[in-house]
mmCIF file of N, CA and C in Angstrom:
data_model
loop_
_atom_site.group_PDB
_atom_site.id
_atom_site.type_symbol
_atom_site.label_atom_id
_atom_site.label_comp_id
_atom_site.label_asym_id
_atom_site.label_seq_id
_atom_site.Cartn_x
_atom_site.Cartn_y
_atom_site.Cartn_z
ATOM 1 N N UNK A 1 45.789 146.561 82.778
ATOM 2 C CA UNK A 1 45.292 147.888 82.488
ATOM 3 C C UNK A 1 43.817 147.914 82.884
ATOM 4 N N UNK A 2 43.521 149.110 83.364
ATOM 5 C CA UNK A 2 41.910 149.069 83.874
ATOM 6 C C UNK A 2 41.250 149.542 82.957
ATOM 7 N N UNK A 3 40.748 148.519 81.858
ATOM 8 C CA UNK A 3 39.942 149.109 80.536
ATOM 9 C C UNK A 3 39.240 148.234 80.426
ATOM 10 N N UNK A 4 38.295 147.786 79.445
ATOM 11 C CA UNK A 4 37.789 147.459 79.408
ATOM 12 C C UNK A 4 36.733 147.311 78.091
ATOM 13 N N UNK A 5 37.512 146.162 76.578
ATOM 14 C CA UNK A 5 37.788 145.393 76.682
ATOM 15 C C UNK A 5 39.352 145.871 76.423
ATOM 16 N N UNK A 6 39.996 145.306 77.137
ATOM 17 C CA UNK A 6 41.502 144.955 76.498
ATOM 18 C C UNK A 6 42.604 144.863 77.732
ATOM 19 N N UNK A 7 42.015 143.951 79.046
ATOM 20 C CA UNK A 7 42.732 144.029 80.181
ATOM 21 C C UNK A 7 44.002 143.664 80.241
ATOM 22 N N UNK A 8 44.450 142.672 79.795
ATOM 23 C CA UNK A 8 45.907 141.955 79.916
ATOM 24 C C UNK A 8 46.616 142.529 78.576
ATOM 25 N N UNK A 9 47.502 142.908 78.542
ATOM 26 C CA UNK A 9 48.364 143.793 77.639
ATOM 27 C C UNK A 9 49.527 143.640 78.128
ATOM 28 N N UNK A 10 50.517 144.002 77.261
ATOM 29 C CA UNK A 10 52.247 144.904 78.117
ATOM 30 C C UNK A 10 53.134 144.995 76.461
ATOM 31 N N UNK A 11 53.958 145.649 77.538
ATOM 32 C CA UNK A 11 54.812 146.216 76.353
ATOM 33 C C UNK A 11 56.841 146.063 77.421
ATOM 34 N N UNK A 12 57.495 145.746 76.515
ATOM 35 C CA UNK A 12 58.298 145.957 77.117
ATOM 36 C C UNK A 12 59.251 146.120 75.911
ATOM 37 N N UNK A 13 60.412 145.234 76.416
ATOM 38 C CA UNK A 13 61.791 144.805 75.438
ATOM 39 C C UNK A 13 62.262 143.536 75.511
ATOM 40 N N UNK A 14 62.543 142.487 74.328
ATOM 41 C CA UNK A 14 63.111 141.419 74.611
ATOM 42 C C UNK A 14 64.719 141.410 73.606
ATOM 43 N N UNK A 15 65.636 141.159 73.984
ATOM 44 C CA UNK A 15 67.166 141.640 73.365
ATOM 45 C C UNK A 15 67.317 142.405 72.467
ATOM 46 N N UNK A 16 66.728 143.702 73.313
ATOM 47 C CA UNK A 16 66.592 144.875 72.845
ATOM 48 C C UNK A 16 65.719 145.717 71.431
ATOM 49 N N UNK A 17 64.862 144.584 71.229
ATOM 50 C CA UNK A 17 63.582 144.865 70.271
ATOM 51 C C UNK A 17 62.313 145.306 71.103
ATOM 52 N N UNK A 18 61.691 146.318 71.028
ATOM 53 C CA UNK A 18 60.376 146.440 71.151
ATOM 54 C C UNK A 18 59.519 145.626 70.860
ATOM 55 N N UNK A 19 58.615 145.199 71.961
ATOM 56 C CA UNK A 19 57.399 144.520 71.557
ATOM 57 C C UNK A 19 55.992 144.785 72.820
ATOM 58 N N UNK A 20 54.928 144.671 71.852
ATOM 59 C CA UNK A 20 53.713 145.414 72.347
ATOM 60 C C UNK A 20 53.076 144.325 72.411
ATOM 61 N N UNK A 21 52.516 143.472 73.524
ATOM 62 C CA UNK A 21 51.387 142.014 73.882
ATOM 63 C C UNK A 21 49.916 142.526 73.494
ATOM 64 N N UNK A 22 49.493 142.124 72.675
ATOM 65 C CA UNK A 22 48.002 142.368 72.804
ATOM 66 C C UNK A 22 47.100 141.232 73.362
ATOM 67 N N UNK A 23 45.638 141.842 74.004
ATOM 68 C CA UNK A 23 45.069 140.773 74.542
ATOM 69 C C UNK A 23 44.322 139.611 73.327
ATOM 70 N N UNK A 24 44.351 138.303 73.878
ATOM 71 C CA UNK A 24 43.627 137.889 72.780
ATOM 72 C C UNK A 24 42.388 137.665 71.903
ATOM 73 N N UNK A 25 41.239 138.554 72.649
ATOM 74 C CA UNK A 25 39.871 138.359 72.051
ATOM 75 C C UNK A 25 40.433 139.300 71.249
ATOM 76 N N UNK A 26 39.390 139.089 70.213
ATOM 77 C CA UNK A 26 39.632 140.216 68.880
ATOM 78 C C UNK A 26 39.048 141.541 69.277
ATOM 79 N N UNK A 27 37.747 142.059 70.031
ATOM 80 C CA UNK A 27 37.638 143.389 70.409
ATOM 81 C C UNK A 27 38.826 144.349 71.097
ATOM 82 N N UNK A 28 39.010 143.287 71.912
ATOM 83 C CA UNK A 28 39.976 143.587 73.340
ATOM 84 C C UNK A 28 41.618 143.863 71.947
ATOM 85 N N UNK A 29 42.043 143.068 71.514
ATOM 86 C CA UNK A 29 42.988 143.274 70.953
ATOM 87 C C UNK A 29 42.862 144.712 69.774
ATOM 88 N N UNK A 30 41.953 144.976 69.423
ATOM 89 C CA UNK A 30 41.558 146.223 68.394
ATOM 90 C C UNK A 30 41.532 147.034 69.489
ATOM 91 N N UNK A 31 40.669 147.330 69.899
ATOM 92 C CA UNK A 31 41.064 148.475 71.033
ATOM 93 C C UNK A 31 42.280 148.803 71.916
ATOM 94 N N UNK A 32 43.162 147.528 72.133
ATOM 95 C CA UNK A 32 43.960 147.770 73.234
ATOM 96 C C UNK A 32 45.058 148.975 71.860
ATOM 97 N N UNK A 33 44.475 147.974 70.571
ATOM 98 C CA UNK A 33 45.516 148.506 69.397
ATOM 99 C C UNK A 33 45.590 150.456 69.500
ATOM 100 N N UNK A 34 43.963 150.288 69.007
ATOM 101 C CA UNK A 34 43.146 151.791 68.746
ATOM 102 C C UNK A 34 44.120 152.983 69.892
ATOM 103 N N UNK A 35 43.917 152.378 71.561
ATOM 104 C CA UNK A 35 44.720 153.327 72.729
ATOM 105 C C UNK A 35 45.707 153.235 72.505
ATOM 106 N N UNK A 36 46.540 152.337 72.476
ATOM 107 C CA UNK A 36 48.157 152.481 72.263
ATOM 108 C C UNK A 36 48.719 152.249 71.601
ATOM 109 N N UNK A 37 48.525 151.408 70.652
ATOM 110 C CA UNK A 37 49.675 151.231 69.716
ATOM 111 C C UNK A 37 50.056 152.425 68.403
ATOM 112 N N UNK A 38 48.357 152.549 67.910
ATOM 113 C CA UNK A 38 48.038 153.331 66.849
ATOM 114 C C UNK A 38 48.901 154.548 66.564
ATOM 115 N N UNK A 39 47.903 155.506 67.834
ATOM 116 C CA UNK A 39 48.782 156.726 68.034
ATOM 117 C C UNK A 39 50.454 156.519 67.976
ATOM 118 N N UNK A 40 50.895 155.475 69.330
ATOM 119 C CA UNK A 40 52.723 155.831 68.887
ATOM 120 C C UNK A 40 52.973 155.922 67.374
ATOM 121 N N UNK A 41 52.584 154.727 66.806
ATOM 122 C CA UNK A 41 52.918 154.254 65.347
ATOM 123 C C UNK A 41 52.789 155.713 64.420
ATOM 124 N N UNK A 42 51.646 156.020 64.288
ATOM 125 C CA UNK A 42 51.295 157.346 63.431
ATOM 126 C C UNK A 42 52.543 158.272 64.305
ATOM 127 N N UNK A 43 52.379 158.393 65.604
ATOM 128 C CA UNK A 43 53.542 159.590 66.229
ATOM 129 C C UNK A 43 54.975 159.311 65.642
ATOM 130 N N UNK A 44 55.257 158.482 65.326
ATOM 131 C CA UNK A 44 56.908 157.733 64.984
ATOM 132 C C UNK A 44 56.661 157.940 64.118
ATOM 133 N N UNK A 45 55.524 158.130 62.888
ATOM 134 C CA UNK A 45 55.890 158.004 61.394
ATOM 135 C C UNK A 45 56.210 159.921 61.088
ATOM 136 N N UNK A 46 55.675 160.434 62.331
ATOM 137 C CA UNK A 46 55.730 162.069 61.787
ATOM 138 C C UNK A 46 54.409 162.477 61.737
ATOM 139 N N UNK A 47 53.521 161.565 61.126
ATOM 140 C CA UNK A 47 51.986 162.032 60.630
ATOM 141 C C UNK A 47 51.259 163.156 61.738
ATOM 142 N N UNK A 48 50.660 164.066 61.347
ATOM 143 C CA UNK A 48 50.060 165.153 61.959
ATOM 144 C C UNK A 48 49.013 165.003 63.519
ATOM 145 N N UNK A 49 48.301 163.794 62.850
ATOM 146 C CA UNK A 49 47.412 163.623 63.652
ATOM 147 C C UNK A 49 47.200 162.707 64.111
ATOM 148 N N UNK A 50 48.470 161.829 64.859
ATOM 149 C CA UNK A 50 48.072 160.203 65.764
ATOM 150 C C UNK A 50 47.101 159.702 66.264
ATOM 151 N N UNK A 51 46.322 160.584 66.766
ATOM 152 C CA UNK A 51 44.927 160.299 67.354
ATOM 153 C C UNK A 51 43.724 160.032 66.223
ATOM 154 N N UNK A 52 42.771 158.890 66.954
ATOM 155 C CA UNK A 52 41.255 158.846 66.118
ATOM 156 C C UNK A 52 40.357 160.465 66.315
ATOM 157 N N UNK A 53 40.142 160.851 65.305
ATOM 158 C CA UNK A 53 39.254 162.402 66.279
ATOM 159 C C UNK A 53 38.119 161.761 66.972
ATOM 160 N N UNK A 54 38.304 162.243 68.460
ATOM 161 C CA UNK A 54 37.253 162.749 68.991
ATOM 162 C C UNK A 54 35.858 163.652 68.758
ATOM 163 N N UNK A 55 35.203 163.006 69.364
ATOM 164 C CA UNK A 55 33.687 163.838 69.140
ATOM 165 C C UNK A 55 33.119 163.445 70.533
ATOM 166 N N UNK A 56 31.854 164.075 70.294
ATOM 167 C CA UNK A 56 30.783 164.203 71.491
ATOM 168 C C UNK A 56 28.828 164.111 70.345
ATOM 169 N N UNK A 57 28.591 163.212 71.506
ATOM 170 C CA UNK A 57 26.645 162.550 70.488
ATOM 171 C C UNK A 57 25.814 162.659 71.707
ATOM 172 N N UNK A 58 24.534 162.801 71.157
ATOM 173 C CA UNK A 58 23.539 162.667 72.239
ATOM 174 C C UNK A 58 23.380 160.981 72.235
ATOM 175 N N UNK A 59 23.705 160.265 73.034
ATOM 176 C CA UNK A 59 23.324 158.418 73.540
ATOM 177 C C UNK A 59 21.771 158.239 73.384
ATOM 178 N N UNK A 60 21.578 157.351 72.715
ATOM 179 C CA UNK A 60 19.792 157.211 72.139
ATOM 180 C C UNK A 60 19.410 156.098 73.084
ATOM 181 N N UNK A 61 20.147 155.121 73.861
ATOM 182 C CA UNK A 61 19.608 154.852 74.986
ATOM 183 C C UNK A 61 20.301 154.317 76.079
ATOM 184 N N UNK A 62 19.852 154.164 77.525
ATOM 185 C CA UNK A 62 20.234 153.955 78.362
ATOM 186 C C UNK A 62 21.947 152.450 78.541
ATOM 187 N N UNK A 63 22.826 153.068 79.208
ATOM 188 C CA UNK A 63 23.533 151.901 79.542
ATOM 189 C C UNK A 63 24.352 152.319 80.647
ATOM 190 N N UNK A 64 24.972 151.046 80.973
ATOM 191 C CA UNK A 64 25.548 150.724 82.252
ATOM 192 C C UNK A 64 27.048 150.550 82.240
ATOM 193 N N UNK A 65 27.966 150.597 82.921
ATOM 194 C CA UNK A 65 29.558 150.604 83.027
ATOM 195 C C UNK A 65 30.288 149.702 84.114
ATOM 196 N N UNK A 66 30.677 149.029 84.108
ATOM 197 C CA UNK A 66 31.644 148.590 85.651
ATOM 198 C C UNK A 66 32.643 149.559 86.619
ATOM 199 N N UNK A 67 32.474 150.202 87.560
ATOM 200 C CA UNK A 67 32.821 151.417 87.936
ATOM 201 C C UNK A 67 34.291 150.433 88.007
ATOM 202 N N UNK A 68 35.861 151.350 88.033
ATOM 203 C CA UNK A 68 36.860 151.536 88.595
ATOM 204 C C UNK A 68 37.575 151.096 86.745
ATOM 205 N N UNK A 69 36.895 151.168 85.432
ATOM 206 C CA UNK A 69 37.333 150.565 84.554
ATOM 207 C C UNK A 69 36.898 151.341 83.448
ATOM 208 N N UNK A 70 38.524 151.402 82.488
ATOM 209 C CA UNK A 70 37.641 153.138 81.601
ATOM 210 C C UNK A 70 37.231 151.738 80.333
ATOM 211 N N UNK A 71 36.042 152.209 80.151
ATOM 212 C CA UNK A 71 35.445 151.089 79.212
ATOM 213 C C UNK A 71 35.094 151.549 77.409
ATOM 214 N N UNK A 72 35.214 151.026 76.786
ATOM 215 C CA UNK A 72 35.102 151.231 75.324
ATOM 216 C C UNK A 72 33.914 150.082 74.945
ATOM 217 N N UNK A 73 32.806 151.109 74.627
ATOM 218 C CA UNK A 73 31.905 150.320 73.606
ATOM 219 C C UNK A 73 31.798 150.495 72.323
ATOM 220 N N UNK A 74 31.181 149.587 71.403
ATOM 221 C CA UNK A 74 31.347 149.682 69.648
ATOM 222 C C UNK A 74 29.861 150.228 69.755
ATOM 223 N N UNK A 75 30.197 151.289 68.378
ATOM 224 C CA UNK A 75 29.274 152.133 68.440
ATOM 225 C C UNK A 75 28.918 152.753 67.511
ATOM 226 N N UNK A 76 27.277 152.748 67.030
ATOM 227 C CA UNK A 76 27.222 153.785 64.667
ATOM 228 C C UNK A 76 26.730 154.493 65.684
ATOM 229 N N UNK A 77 27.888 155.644 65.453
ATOM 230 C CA UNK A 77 27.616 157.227 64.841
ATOM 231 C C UNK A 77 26.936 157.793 64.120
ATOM 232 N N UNK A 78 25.864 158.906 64.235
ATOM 233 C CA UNK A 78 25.108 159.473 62.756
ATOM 234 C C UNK A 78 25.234 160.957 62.865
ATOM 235 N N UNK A 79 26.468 161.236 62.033
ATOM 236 C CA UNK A 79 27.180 162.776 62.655
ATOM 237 C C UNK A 79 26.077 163.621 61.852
ATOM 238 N N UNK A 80 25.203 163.194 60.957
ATOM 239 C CA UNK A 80 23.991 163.897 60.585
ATOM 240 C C UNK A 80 23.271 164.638 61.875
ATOM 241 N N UNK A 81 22.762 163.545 62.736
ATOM 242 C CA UNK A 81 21.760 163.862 63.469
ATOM 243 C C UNK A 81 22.460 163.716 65.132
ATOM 244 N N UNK A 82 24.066 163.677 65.355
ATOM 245 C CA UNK A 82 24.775 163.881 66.390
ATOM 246 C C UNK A 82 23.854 162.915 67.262
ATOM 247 N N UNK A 83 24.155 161.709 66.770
ATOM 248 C CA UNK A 83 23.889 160.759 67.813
ATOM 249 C C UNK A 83 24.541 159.506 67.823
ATOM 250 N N UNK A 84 24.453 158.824 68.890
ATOM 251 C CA UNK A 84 25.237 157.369 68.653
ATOM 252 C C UNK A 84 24.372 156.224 69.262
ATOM 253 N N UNK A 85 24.588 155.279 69.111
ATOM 254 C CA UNK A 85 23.865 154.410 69.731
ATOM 255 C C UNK A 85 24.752 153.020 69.793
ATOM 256 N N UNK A 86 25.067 152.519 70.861
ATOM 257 C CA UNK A 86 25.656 151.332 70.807
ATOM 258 C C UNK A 86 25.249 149.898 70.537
ATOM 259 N N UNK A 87 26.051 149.440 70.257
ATOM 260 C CA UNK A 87 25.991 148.002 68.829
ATOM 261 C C UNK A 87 26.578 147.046 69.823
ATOM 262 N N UNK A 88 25.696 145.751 69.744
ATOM 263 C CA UNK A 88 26.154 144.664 70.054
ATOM 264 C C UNK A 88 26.903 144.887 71.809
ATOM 265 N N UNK A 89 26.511 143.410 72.227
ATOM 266 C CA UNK A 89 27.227 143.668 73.650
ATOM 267 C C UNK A 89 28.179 143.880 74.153
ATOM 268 N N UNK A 90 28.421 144.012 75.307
ATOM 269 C CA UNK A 90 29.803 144.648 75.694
ATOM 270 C C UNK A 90 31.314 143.565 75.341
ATOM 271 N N UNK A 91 30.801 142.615 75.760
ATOM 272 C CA UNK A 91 32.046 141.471 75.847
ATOM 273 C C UNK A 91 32.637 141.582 74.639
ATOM 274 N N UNK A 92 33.999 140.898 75.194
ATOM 275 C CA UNK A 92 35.297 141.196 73.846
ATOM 276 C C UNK A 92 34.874 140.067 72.487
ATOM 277 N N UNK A 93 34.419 138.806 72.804
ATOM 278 C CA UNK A 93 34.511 138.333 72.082
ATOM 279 C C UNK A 93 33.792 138.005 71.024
ATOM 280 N N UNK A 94 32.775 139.131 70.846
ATOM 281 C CA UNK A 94 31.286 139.763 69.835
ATOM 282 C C UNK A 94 32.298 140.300 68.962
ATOM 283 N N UNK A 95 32.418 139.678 67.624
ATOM 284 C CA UNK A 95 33.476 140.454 66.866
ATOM 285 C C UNK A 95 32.301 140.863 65.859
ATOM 286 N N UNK A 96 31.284 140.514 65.517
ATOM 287 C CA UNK A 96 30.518 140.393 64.201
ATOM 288 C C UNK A 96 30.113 141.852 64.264
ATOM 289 N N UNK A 97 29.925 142.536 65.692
ATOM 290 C CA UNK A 97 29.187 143.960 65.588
ATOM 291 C C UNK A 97 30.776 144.700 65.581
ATOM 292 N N UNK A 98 31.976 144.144 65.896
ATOM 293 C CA UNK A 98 32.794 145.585 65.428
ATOM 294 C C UNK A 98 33.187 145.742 63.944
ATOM 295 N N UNK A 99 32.842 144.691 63.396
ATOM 296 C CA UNK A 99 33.019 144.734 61.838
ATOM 297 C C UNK A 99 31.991 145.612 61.293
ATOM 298 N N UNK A 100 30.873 146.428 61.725
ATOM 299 C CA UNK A 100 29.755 147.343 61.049
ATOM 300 C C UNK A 100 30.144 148.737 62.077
ATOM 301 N N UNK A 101 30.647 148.359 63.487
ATOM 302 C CA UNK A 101 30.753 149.792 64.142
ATOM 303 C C UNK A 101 31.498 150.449 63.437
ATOM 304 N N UNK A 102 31.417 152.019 63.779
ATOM 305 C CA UNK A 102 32.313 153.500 62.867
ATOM 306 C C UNK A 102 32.904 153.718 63.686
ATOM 307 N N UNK A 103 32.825 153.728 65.744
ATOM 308 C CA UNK A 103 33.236 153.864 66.752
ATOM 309 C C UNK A 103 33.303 153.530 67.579
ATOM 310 N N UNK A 104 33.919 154.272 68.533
ATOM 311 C CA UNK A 104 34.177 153.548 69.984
ATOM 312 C C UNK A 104 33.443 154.721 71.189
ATOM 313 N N UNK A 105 32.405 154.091 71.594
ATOM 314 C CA UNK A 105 32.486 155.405 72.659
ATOM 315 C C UNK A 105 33.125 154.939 74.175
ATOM 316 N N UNK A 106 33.750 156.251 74.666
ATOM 317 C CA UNK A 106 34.542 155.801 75.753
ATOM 318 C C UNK A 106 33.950 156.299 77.039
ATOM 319 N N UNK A 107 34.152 155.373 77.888
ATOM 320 C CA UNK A 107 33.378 155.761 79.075
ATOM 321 C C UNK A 107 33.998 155.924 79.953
ATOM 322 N N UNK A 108 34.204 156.887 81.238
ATOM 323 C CA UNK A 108 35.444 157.045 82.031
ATOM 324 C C UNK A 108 35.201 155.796 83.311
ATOM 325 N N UNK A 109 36.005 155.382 84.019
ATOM 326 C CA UNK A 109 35.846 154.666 84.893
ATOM 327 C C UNK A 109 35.434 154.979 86.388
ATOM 328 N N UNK A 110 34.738 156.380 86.019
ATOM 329 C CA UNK A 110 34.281 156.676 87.654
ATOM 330 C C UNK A 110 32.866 156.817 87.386
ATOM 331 N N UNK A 111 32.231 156.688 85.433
ATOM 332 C CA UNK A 111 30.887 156.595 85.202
ATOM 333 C C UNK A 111 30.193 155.453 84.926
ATOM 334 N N UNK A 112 29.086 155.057 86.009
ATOM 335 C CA UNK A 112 28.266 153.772 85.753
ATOM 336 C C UNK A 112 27.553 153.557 85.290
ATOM 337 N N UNK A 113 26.912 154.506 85.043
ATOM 338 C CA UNK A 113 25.671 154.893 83.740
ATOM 339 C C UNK A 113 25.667 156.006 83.326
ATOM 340 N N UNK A 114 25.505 156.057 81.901
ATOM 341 C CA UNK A 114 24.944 156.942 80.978
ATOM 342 C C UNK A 114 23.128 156.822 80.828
ATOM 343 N N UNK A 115 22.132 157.715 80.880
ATOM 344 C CA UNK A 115 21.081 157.989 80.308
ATOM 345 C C UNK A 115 21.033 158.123 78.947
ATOM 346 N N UNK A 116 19.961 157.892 78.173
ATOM 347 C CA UNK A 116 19.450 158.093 77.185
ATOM 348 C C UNK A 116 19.425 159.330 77.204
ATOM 349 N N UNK A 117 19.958 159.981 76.009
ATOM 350 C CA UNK A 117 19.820 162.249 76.079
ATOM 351 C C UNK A 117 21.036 162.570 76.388
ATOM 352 N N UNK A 118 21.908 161.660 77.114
ATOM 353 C CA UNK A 118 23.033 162.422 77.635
ATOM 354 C C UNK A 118 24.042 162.895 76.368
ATOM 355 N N UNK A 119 25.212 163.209 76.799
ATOM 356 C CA UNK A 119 26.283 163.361 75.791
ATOM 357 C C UNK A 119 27.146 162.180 76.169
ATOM 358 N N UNK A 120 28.023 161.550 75.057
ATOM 359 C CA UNK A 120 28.885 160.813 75.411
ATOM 360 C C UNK A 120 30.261 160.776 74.607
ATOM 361 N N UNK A 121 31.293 160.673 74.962
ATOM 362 C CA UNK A 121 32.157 160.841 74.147
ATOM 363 C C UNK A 121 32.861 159.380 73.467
ATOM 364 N N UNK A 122 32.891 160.260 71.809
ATOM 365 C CA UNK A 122 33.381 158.935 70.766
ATOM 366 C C UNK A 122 34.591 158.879 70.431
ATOM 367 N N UNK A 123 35.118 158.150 70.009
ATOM 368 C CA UNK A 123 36.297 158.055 68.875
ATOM 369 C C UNK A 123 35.697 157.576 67.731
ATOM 370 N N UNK A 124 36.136 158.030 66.744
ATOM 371 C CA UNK A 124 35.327 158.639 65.212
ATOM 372 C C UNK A 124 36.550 157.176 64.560
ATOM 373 N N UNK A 125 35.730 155.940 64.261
ATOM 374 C CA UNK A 125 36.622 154.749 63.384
ATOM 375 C C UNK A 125 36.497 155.510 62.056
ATOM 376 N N UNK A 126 35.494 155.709 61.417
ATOM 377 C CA UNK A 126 35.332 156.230 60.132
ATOM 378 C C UNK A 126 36.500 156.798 59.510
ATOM 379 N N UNK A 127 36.982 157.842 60.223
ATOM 380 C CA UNK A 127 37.901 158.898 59.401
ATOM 381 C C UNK A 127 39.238 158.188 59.475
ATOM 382 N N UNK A 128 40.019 157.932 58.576
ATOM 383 C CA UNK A 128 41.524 157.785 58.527
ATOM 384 C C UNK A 128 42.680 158.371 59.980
ATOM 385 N N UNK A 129 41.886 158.783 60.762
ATOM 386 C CA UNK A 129 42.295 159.360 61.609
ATOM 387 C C UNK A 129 43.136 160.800 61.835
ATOM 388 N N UNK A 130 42.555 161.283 60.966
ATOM 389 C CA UNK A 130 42.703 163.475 60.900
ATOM 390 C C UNK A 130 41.462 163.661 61.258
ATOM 391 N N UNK A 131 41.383 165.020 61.626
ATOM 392 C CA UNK A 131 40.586 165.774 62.159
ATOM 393 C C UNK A 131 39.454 165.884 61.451
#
């Protein structure tokens, strides 16, 4: 999958049970969770709202992306003052900063940098996942 953290994944069937591979760093495996697994799971239970809500923050400072790869950084939110700022480095295997992040901001894979001021879009960890 072209993401970033959570590259090696799959999902298939083995004698006729479902099963979902997650990657093994612990970021990479929470996130690969957060995109796919989450949502089906909540979608199969009925629940209203499968998805983490989305939002949009002004980025308090500058960063960089690997173009061709939609990337997820950990990230405190301050829906006070609509801003975010990202936590700890990119690599999967920094688990200590996703244990304090509220989010994920997602970055598309055709953007290589974000500015400081810009807007960027989050997924909101905080909320139970409703709106």
């Amino acid at each position: 999958v072209a993401m970033q953290p959570g590259m090696p994944q799959g999902a298939g069937k083995a004698n006729g049970t479902a099963i979902v591979t997650l990657p093994g760093n612990p970021v990479s495996a929470l996130v690969s969770f957060e995109v796919f697994v989450r949502p089906a799971l909540r979608a199969a239970m009925g629940l209203p709202s499968p998805l983490r809500p989305r939002r949009t923050a002004v980025l308090t400072e500058d960063l960089t992306s690997p173009g061709g790869k939609r990337q997820f950084r950990r990230g405190v939110f301050d829906a006070a003052a609509g801003t975010v700022t990202t936590y700890g480095p990119p690599a999967s295997h920094h688990l200590r900063w996703l244990a304090s992040a509220n989010c994920l901001l997602e970055i598309p894979e055709d953007v290589t940098a974000i500015a400081a001021g810009e807007q960027v879009s989050l997924w909101d960890l905080s909320s139970g996942g409703h709106p």
